[in-house]
mmCIF file of C-alpha atoms and ligand atoms in Angstrom:
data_model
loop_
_atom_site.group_PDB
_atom_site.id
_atom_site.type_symbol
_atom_site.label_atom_id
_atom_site.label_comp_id
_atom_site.label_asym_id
_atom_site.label_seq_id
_atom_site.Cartn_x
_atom_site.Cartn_y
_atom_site.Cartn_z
ATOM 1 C CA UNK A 23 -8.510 62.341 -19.768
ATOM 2 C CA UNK A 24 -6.450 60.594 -22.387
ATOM 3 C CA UNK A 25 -8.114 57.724 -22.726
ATOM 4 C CA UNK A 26 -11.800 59.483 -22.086
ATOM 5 C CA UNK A 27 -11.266 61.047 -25.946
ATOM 6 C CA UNK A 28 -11.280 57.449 -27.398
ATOM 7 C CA UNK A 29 -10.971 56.301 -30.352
ATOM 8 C CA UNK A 30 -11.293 57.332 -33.501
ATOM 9 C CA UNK A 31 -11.134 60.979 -32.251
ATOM 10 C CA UNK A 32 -8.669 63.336 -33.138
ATOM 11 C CA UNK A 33 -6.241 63.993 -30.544
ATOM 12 C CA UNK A 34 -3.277 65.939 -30.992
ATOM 13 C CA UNK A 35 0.002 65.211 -28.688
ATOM 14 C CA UNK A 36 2.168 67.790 -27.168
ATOM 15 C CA UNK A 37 5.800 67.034 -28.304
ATOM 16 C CA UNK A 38 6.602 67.280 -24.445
ATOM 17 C CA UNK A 39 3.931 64.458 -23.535
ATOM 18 C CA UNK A 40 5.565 61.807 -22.193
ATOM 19 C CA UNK A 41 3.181 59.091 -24.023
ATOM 20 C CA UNK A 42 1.577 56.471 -21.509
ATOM 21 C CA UNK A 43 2.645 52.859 -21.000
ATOM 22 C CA UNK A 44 -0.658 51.774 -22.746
ATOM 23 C CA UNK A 45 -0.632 54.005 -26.072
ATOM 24 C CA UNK A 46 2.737 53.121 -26.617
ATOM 25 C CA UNK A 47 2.362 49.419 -26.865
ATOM 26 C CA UNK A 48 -0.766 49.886 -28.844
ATOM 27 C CA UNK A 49 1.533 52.728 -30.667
ATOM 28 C CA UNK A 50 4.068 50.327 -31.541
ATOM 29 C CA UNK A 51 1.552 47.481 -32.878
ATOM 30 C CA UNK A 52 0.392 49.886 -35.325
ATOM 31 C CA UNK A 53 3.956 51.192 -36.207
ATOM 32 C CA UNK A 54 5.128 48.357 -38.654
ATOM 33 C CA UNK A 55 1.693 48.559 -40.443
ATOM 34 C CA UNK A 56 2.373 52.970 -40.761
ATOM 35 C CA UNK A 57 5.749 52.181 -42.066
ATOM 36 C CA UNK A 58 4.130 49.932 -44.957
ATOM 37 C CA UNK A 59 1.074 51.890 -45.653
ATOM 38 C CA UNK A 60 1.938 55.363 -46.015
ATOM 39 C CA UNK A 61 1.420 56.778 -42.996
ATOM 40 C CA UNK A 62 4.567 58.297 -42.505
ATOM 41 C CA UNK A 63 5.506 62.055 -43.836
ATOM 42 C CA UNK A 64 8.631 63.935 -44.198
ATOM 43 C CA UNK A 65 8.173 67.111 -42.995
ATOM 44 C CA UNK A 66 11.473 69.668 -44.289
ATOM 45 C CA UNK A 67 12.925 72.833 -42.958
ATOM 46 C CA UNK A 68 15.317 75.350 -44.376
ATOM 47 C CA UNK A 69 19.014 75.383 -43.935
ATOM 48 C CA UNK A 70 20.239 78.866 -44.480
ATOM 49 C CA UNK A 71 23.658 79.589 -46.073
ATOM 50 C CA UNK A 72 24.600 82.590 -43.465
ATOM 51 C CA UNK A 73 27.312 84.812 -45.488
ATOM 52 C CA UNK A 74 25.345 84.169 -48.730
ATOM 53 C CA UNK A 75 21.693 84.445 -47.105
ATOM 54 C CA UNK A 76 21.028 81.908 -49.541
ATOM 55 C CA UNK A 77 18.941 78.851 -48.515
ATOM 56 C CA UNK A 78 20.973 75.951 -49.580
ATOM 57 C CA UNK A 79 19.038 72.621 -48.394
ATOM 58 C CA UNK A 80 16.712 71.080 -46.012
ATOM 59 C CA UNK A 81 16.528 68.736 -42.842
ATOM 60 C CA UNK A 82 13.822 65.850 -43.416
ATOM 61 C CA UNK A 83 12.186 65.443 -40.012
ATOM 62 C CA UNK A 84 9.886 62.268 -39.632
ATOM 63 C CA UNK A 85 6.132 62.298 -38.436
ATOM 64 C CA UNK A 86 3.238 59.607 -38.335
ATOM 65 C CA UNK A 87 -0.128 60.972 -39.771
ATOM 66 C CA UNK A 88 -2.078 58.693 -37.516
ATOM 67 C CA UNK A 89 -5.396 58.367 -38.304
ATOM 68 C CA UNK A 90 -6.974 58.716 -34.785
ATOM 69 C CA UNK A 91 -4.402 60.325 -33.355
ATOM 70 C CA UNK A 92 -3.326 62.919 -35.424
ATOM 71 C CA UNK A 93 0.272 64.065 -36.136
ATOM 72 C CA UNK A 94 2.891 62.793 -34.083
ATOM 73 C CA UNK A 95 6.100 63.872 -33.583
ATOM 74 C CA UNK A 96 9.365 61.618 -33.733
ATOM 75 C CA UNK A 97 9.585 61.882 -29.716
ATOM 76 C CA UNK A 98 6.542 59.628 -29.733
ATOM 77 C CA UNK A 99 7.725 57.029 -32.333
ATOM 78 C CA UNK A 100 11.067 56.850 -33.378
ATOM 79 C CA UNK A 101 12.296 55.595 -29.676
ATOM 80 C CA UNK A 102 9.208 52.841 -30.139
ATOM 81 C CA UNK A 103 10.539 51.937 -33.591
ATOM 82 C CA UNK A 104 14.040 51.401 -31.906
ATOM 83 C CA UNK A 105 12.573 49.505 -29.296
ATOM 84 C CA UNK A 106 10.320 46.727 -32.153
ATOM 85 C CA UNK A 107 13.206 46.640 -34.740
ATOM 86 C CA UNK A 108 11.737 48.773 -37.024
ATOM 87 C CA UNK A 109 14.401 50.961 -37.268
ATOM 88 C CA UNK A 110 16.265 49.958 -40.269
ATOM 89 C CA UNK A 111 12.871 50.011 -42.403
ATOM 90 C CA UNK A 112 11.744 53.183 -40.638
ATOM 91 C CA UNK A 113 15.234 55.067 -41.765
ATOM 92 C CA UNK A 114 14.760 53.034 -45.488
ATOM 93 C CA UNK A 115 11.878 54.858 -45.418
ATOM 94 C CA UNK A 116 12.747 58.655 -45.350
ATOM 95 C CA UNK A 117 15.802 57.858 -47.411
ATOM 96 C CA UNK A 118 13.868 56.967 -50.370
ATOM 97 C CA UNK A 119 11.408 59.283 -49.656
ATOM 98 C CA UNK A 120 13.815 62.525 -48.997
ATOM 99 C CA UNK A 121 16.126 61.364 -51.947
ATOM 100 C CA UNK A 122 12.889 60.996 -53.900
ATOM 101 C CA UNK A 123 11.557 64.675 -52.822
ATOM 102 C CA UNK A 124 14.808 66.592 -53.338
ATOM 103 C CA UNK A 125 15.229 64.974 -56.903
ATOM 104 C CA UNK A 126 11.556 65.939 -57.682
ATOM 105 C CA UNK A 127 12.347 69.609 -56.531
ATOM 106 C CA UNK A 128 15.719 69.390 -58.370
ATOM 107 C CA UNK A 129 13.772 68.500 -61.807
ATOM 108 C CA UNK A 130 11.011 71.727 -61.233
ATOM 109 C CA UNK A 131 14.611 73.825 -61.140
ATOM 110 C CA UNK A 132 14.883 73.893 -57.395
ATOM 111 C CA UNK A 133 18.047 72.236 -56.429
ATOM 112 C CA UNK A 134 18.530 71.634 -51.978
ATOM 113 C CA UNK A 135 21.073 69.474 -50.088
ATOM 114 C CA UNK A 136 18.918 66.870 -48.264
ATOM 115 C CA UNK A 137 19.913 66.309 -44.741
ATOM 116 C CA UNK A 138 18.771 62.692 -43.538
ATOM 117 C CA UNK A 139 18.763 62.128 -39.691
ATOM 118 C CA UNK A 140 20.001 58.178 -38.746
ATOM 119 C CA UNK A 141 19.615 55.989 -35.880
ATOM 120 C CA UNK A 142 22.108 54.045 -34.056
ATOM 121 C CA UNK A 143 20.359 50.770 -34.952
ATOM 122 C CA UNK A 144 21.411 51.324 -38.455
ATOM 123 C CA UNK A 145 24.621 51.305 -37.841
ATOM 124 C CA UNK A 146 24.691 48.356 -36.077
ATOM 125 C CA UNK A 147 22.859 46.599 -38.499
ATOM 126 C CA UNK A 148 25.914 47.875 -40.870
ATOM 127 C CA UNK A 149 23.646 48.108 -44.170
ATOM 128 C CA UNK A 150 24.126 51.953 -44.129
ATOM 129 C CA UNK A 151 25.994 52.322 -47.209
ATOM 130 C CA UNK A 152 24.059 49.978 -49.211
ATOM 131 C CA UNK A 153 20.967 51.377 -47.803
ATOM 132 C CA UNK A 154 22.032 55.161 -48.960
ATOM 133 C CA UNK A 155 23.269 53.765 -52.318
ATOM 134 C CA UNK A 156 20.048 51.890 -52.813
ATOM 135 C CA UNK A 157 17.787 55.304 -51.974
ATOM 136 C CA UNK A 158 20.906 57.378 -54.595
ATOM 137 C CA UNK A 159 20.187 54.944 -57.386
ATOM 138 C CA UNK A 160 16.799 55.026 -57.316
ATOM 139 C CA UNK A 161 15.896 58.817 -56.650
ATOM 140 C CA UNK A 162 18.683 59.241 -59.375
ATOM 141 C CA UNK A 163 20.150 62.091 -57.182
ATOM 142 C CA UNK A 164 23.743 62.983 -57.089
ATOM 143 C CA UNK A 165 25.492 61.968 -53.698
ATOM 144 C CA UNK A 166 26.830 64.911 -53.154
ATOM 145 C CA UNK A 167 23.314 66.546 -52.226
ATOM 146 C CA UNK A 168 22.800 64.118 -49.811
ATOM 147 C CA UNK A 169 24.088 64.382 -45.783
ATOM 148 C CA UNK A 170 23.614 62.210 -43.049
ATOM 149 C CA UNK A 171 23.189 63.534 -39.361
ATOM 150 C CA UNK A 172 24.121 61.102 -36.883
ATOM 151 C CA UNK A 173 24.569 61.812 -33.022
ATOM 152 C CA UNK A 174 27.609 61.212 -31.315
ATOM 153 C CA UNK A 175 25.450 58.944 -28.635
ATOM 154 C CA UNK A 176 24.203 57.343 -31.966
ATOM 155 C CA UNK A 177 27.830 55.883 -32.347
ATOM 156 C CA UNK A 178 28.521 55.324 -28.967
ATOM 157 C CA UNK A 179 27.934 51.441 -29.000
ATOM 158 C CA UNK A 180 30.863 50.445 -31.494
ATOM 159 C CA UNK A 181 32.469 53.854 -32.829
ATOM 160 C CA UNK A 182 34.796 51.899 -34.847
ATOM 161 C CA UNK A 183 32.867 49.915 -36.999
ATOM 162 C CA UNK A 184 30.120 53.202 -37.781
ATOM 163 C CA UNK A 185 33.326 55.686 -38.672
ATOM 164 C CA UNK A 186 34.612 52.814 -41.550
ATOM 165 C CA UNK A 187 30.841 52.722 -42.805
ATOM 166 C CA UNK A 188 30.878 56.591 -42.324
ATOM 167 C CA UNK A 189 34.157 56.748 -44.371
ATOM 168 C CA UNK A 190 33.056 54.097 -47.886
ATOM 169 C CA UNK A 191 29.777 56.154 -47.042
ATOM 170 C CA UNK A 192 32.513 59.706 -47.734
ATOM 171 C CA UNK A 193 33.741 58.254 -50.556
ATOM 172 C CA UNK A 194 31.319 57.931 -52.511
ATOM 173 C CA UNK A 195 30.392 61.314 -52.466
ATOM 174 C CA UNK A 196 27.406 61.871 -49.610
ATOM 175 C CA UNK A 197 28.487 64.012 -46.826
ATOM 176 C CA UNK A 198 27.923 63.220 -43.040
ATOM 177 C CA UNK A 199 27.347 64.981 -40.616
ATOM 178 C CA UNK A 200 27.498 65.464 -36.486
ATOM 179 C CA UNK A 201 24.203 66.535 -34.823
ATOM 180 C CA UNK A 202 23.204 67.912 -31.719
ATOM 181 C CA UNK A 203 27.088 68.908 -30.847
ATOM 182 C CA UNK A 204 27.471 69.939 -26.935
ATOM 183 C CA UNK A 205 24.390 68.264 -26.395
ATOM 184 C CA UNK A 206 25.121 65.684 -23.763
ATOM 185 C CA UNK A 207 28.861 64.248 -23.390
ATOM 186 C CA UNK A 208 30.790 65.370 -26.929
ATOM 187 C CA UNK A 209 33.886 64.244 -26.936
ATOM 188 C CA UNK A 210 36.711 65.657 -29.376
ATOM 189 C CA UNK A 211 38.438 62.692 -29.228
ATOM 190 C CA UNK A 212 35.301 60.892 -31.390
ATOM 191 C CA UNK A 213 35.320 63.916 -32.983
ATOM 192 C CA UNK A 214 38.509 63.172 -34.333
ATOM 193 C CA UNK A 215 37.460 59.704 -34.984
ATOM 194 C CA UNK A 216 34.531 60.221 -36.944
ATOM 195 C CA UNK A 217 34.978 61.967 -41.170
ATOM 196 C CA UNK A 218 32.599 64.157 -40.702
ATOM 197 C CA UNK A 219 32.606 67.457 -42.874
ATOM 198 C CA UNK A 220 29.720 69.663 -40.784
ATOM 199 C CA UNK A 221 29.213 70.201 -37.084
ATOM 200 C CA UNK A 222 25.980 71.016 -36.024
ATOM 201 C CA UNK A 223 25.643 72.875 -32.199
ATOM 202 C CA UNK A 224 22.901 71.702 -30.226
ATOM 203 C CA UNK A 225 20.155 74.366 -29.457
ATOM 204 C CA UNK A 226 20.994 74.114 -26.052
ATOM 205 C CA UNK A 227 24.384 76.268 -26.499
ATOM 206 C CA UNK A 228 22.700 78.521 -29.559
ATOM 207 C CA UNK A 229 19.951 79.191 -27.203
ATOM 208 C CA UNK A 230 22.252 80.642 -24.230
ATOM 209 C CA UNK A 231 24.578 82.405 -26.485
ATOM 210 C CA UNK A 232 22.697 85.576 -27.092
ATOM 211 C CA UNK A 233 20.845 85.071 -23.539
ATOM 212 C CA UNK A 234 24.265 85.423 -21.037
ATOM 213 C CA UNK A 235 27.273 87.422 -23.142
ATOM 214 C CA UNK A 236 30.561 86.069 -22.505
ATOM 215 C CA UNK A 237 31.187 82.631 -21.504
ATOM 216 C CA UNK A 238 28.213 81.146 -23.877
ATOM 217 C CA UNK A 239 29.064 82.811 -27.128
ATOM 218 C CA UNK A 240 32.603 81.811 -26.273
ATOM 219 C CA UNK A 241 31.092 78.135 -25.721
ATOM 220 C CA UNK A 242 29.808 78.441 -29.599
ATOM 221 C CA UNK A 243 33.119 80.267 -30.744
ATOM 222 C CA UNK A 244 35.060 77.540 -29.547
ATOM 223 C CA UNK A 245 33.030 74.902 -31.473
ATOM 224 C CA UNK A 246 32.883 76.844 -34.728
ATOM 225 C CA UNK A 247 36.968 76.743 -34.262
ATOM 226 C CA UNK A 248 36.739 73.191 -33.525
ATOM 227 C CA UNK A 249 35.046 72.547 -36.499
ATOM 228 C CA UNK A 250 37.775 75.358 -38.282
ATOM 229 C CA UNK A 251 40.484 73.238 -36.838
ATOM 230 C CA UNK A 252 38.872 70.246 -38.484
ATOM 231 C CA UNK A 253 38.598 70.679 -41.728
ATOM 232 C CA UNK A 254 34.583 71.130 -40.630
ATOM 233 C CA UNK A 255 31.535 73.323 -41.554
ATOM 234 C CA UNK A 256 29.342 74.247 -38.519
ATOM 235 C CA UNK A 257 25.917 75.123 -38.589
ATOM 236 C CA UNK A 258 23.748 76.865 -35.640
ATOM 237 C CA UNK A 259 20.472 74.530 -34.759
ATOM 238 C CA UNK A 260 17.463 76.030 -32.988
ATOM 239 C CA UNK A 261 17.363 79.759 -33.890
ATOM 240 C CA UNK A 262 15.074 80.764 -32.549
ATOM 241 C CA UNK A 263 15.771 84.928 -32.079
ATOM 242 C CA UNK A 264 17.186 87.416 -34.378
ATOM 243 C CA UNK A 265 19.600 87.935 -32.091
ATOM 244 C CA UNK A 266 20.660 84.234 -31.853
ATOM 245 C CA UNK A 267 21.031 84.409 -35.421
ATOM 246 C CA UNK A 268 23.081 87.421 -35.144
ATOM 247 C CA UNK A 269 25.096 86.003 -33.070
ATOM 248 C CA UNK A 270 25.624 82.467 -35.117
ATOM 249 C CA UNK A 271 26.329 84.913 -38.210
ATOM 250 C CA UNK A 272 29.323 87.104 -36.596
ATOM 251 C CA UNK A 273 30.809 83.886 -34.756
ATOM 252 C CA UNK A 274 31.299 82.280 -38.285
ATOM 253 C CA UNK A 275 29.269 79.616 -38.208
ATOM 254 C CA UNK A 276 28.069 78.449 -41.817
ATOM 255 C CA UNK A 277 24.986 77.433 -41.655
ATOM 256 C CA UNK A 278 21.825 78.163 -40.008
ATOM 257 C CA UNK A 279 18.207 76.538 -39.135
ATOM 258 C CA UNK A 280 15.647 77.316 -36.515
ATOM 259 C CA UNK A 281 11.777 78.726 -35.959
ATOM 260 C CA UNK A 282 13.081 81.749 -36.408
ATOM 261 C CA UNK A 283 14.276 81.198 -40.420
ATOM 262 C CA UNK A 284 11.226 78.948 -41.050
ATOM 263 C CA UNK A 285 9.712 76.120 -39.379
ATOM 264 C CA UNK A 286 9.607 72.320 -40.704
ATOM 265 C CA UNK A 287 6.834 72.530 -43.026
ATOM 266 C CA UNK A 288 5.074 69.961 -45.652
ATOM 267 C CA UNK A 289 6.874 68.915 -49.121
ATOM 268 C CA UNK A 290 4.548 71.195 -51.195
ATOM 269 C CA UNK A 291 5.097 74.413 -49.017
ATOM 270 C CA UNK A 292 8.733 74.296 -49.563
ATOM 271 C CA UNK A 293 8.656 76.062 -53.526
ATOM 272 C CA UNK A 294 6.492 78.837 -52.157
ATOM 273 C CA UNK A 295 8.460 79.584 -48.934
ATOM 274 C CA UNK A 296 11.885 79.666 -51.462
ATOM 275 C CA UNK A 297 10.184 81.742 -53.633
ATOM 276 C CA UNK A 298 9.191 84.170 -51.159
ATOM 277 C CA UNK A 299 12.451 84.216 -49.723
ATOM 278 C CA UNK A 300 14.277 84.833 -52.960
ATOM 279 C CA UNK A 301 11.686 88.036 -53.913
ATOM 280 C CA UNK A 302 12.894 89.186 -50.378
ATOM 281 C CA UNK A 303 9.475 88.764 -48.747
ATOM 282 C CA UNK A 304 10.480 86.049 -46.185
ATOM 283 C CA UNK A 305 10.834 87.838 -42.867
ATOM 284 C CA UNK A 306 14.730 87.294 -42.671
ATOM 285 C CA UNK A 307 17.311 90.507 -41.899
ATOM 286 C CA UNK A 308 20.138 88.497 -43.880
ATOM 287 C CA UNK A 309 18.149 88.184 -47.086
ATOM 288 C CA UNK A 310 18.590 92.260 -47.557
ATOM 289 C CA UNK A 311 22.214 92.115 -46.196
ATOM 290 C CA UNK A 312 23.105 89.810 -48.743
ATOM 291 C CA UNK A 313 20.969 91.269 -51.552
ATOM 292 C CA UNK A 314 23.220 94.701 -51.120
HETATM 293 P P1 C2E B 405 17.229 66.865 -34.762
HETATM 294 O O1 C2E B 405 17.740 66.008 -35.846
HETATM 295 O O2 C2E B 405 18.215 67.595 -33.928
HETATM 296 O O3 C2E B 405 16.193 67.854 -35.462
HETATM 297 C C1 C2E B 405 15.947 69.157 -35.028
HETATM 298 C C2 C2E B 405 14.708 69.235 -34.168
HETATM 299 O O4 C2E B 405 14.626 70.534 -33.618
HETATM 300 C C3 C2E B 405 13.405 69.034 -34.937
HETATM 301 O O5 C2E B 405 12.437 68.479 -34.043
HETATM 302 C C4 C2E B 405 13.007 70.471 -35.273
HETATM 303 O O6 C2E B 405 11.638 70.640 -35.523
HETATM 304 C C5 C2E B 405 13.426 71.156 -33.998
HETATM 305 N N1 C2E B 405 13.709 72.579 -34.216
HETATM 306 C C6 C2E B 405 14.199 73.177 -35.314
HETATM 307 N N2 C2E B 405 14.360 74.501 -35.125
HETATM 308 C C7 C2E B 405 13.970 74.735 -33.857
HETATM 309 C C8 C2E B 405 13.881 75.934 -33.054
HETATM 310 O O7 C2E B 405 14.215 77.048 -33.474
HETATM 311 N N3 C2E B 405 13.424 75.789 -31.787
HETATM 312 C C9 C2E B 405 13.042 74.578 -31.288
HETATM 313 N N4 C2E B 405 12.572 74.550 -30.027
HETATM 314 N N5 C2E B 405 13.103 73.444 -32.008
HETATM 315 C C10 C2E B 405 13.562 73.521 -33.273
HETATM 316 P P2 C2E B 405 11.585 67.179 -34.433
HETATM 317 O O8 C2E B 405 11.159 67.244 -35.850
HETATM 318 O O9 C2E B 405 10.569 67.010 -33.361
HETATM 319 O O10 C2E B 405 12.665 66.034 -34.337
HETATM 320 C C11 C2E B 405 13.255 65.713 -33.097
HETATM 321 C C12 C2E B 405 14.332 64.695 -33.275
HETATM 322 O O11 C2E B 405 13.792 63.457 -33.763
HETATM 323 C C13 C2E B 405 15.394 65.086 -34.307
HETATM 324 O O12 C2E B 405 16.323 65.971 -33.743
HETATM 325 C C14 C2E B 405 15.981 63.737 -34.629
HETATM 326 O O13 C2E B 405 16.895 63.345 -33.640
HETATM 327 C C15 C2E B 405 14.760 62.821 -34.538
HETATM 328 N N6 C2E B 405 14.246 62.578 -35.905
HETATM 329 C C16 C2E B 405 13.473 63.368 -36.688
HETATM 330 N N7 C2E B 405 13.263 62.803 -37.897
HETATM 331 C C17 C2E B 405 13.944 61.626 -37.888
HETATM 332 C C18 C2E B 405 14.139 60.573 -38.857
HETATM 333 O O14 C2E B 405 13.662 60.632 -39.991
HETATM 334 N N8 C2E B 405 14.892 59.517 -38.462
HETATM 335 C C19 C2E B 405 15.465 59.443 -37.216
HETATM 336 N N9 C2E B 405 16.205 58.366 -36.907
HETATM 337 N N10 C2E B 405 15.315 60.402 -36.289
HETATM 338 C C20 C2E B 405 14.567 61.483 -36.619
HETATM 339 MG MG1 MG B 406 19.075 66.245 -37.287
HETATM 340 MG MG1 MG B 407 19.932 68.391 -33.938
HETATM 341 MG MG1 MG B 408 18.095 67.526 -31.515
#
């Protein structure tokens, strides 16, 4: 049924669609080209500030505006960019465009954090830090609005080598950050390893916590302490419910993000989501607790 909408049609793929053999190879022939001409969009969504209410930054989530195809998620493309070697250009990519969007916003008076999510192959390639420094100096943005979100798996292949880029990367003013934490194998020993300021807990353990009292929110409690213990921020991915969100808020996690604050959305819907946020029109509870 796939390949009876042919081409040229627009087709739109379910995140969960495991993309055939075929359309990825085709897929990845076009990829280089999409990276060159354009094709690629940053997509951003709101990081909430959860004692304040306040929403201090954004996570810039890839997507490929394919012509035919329509918008595809990064489950269809990023892997295939690993896979072809077009990693390092595909990460180059949305740093100078995220840098580039969060000083534009800064100059119209709106000033976010930008959170930047990179690849294992990057730090392999070890041109992270001149890579960030490249996107700083040319967006003219101060480092210390810019994060980067790595995964522990991301690190996995020489842990050594990416916490001493992560650390000149520290110094020099950009914060870094741990994604999808619980997800998978953590470890608190590379916890330990890696300077890392903020923790982020994998939807998988915000989801349960509200879902089965007891041992899950005890799950997130002891990562928020973790994170305590460490020096760390944490922030509570995937909220979905405004009881999840409850429940991030009175464990004492910092930060927030899910469907249930806002979705990702396009560059140019960001101003008008803040605004409506800050007139208190943006569906959020927290937004009137921390107005009283
Ligand atoms: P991530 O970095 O953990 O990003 C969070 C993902 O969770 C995003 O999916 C976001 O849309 C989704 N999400 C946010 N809130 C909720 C929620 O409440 N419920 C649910 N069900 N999902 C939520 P997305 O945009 O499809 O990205 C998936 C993954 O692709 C990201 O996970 C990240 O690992 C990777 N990715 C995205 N953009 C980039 C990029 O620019 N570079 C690299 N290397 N990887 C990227
Ligand atoms: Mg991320
Ligand atoms: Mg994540
Ligand atoms: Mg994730």
């Amino acid at each position: 049924a796939a390949k009876a909408a042919g081409r040229g049609r627009v087709r739109v793929f379910s995140p969960d669609l495991r993309v055939a053999a075929e359309t990825r190879m085709q897929l990845a022939a076009e990829l280089r080209d999409a990276i060159a001409g354009e094709q690629l969009v940053l997509h951003y969504q709101p990081i909430v500030h959860l004692s304040t209410g306040a929403c201090t930054g954004v996570e810039a989530l890839v997507r490929w505006q394919h012509p035919a195809r329509g918008l595809l998620p990064p489950s269809d493309f990023v892997p295939l960019a690993a896979q072809h070697d077009l990693m390092a250009q595909l990460t180059c990519w949305v740093l100078r465009t995220a840098t580039g969007q969060a000083a534009a916003w800064d100059a119209a008076g709106l000033s976010l954090v930008m959170n930047v999510n990179i690849s294992a192959e990057h730090f392999s390639a070890g041109t992270l830090t001149d890579d960030v420094a490249a996107a700083l100096e040319a967006s003219g943005l101060p480092p210390e609005r810019l994060v980067v979100e790595l995964t522990e798996t991301s690190v996995a292949e020489d842990p050594t080598s990416a916490a001493a880029q992560l650390a000149r990367l520290r110094v020099t003013g950009v914060e870094v950050s741990i994604d999808d934490f619980g997800s998978g194998f953590s470890s608190i020993s590379q916890l330990v390893a890696l300077p890392a300021g903020l923790l982020k807990i994998d939807r998988s353990l915000v989801t349960c916590a509200a879902g089965r009292a007891g041992q899950a929110a005890a799950a997130i409690e002891a990562v928020v302490g973790l994170a305590d213990a460490f020096g760390m921020r944490s922030l509570a991915e995937g909220v979905e419910t405004a009881e999840q969100l409850a429940v991030a808020t009175a464990l004492g996690c910092t930060f927030a993000q899910g469907f249930h604050i806002a979705r990702p959305m396009p560059a140019e819907d960001i101003p008008a989501w803040m605004a409506a946020r800050t007139r208190g029109a943006a569906p959020l509870p927290l937004l009137t607790d921390a107005a009283s």
